[in-house]
């Protein structure tokens, strides 16, 4: 790119940190997919792989925070460079949380394999997880390419995730009312659905960092959006 | 205190930020209590007050982050001072999350008042919330007084919260199986219980920052503790 400014020591430091972010992103993407696949296939071994991978993700977050603190202390960055560093730290924290939520899903798989299956639920969860994983991939691409349009696109797609969650919530209620033997499994499945929805919120937060970096505007209120909104927005009758 | 070093410009800046943290802590403590009270008393007005208060909490977090970034840029703090600033930013993020979870509880109150009550459940939730609020108070005191023993005490008490959550999870299952008309309410109540348990995890993270600041050790793995552990640890039979 032509309008690139001269590469400074700070830029080199930042590039190293961004490389860690991308590595972390790759691991997290894999965890989302694997956790959903393990659940749908009742594959305990794959679930265990997700649980193990989480420590590598946690280590990367620590590494990124240490590097970021080192760069701040060493380079005393300008306000703009500082903004970049702080947003990288926020992104690594979002990635770590998504990793945790995937591990959480993998842990529940261990419990769910011992329970009766509930028709069609795990395949819907898998579709929802696949969609979140694609959003994460795009949010990270948007970050690297500073592509605000792509980041905006990710923000919009979060509404689909909320809608999928909403539909699943109703579906779980129906299964539980039809047959009380579904209750325990549905409570776990419901938590998994909620966790995938929360992953979507963290992906949204990453996309908002991209917009923030390019526009300088603080992340919109979308980030603070209420996590229960999908259920609260259900028609009253649906919850009675 | 005698071994206090000379008050620098950095110390003054830090004191101002800490004052914001304590103010934020006060608001969050109030939100926890009020949200639980509103739920138990089915008091929509009090729930609304919690929802409104959340924007004041969010504003304080933004203010703290801006101030912290300003101090880093202006004072180019040493490694140790930088550690303090970064931990203050982490604490404000934990407080913001607890505030969000309280708001979330208040939102569900709006849904729950329209449903049939489930015996004894909201009073147990209130007890659990009260305990988390006390832990938060102690964690903030531990921070101001750099009291590691008190911070350790807070960490230990988180196990009680996990135990309370565990007991409530079983209780909800029983109510749902006994009477399917309890299912919808119990799903919301279960989320509230889980949210209070997550508040406990954020309080724990604050207590760990105190230990980190005094000892220089990175927060122990306790912070990364798996959120589903309480259920996963249930005897297999309890979930069947």
Short mmCIF file of N, CA, C and O in Angstrom, two decimals, chain A residues 20-21 34 54-55 59 78 88 94 99 167 177 203 209:
data_model
loop_
_atom_site.label_atom_id
_atom_site.label_comp_id
_atom_site.label_asym_id
_atom_site.label_seq_id
_atom_site.Cartn_x
_atom_site.Cartn_y
_atom_site.Cartn_z
N UNK A 20 0.17 -13.01 16.92
CA UNK A 20 -0.37 -13.84 18.02
C UNK A 20 -1.90 -13.83 18.00
O UNK A 20 -2.55 -14.83 18.25
N UNK A 21 -2.47 -12.65 17.75
CA UNK A 21 -3.93 -12.54 17.69
C UNK A 21 -4.48 -13.47 16.62
O UNK A 21 -5.46 -14.18 16.83
N UNK A 34 -15.19 -27.58 16.33
CA UNK A 34 -15.00 -28.91 16.93
C UNK A 34 -15.97 -29.15 18.08
O UNK A 34 -16.49 -30.26 18.23
N UNK A 54 -7.95 -25.36 25.01
CA UNK A 54 -8.23 -24.10 25.69
C UNK A 54 -7.01 -23.55 26.44
O UNK A 54 -6.85 -22.35 26.55
N UNK A 55 -6.13 -24.42 26.95
CA UNK A 55 -4.98 -23.86 27.68
C UNK A 55 -4.02 -23.17 26.72
O UNK A 55 -3.39 -22.17 27.09
N UNK A 59 -2.89 -19.32 27.10
CA UNK A 59 -1.48 -18.92 27.10
C UNK A 59 -1.24 -17.80 26.10
O UNK A 59 -0.48 -16.86 26.37
N UNK A 78 2.11 7.05 21.16
CA UNK A 78 1.22 8.21 21.02
C UNK A 78 -0.21 7.76 21.29
O UNK A 78 -0.50 6.56 21.34
N UNK A 88 -6.18 -4.19 20.73
CA UNK A 88 -5.66 -5.54 20.57
C UNK A 88 -5.87 -6.33 21.87
O UNK A 88 -6.26 -7.50 21.86
N UNK A 94 -11.71 -10.91 24.20
CA UNK A 94 -12.92 -11.47 23.56
C UNK A 94 -12.65 -12.87 23.02
O UNK A 94 -13.48 -13.77 23.19
N UNK A 99 -13.20 -18.81 23.43
CA UNK A 99 -12.55 -20.10 23.68
C UNK A 99 -13.14 -20.78 24.91
O UNK A 99 -13.43 -21.98 24.90
N UNK A 167 -35.50 -19.01 18.22
CA UNK A 167 -36.24 -20.17 17.73
C UNK A 167 -35.93 -21.42 18.57
O UNK A 167 -36.81 -22.21 18.88
N UNK A 177 -42.06 -29.58 27.61
CA UNK A 177 -43.46 -29.72 28.01
C UNK A 177 -44.05 -31.02 27.49
O UNK A 177 -44.87 -31.64 28.14
N UNK A 203 -17.90 -11.82 19.18
CA UNK A 203 -17.46 -11.57 17.80
C UNK A 203 -17.86 -10.15 17.39
O UNK A 203 -17.08 -9.41 16.79
N UNK A 209 -14.39 -3.20 17.40
CA UNK A 209 -13.04 -2.66 17.58
C UNK A 209 -12.48 -2.19 16.24
O UNK A 209 -11.77 -1.19 16.17
#
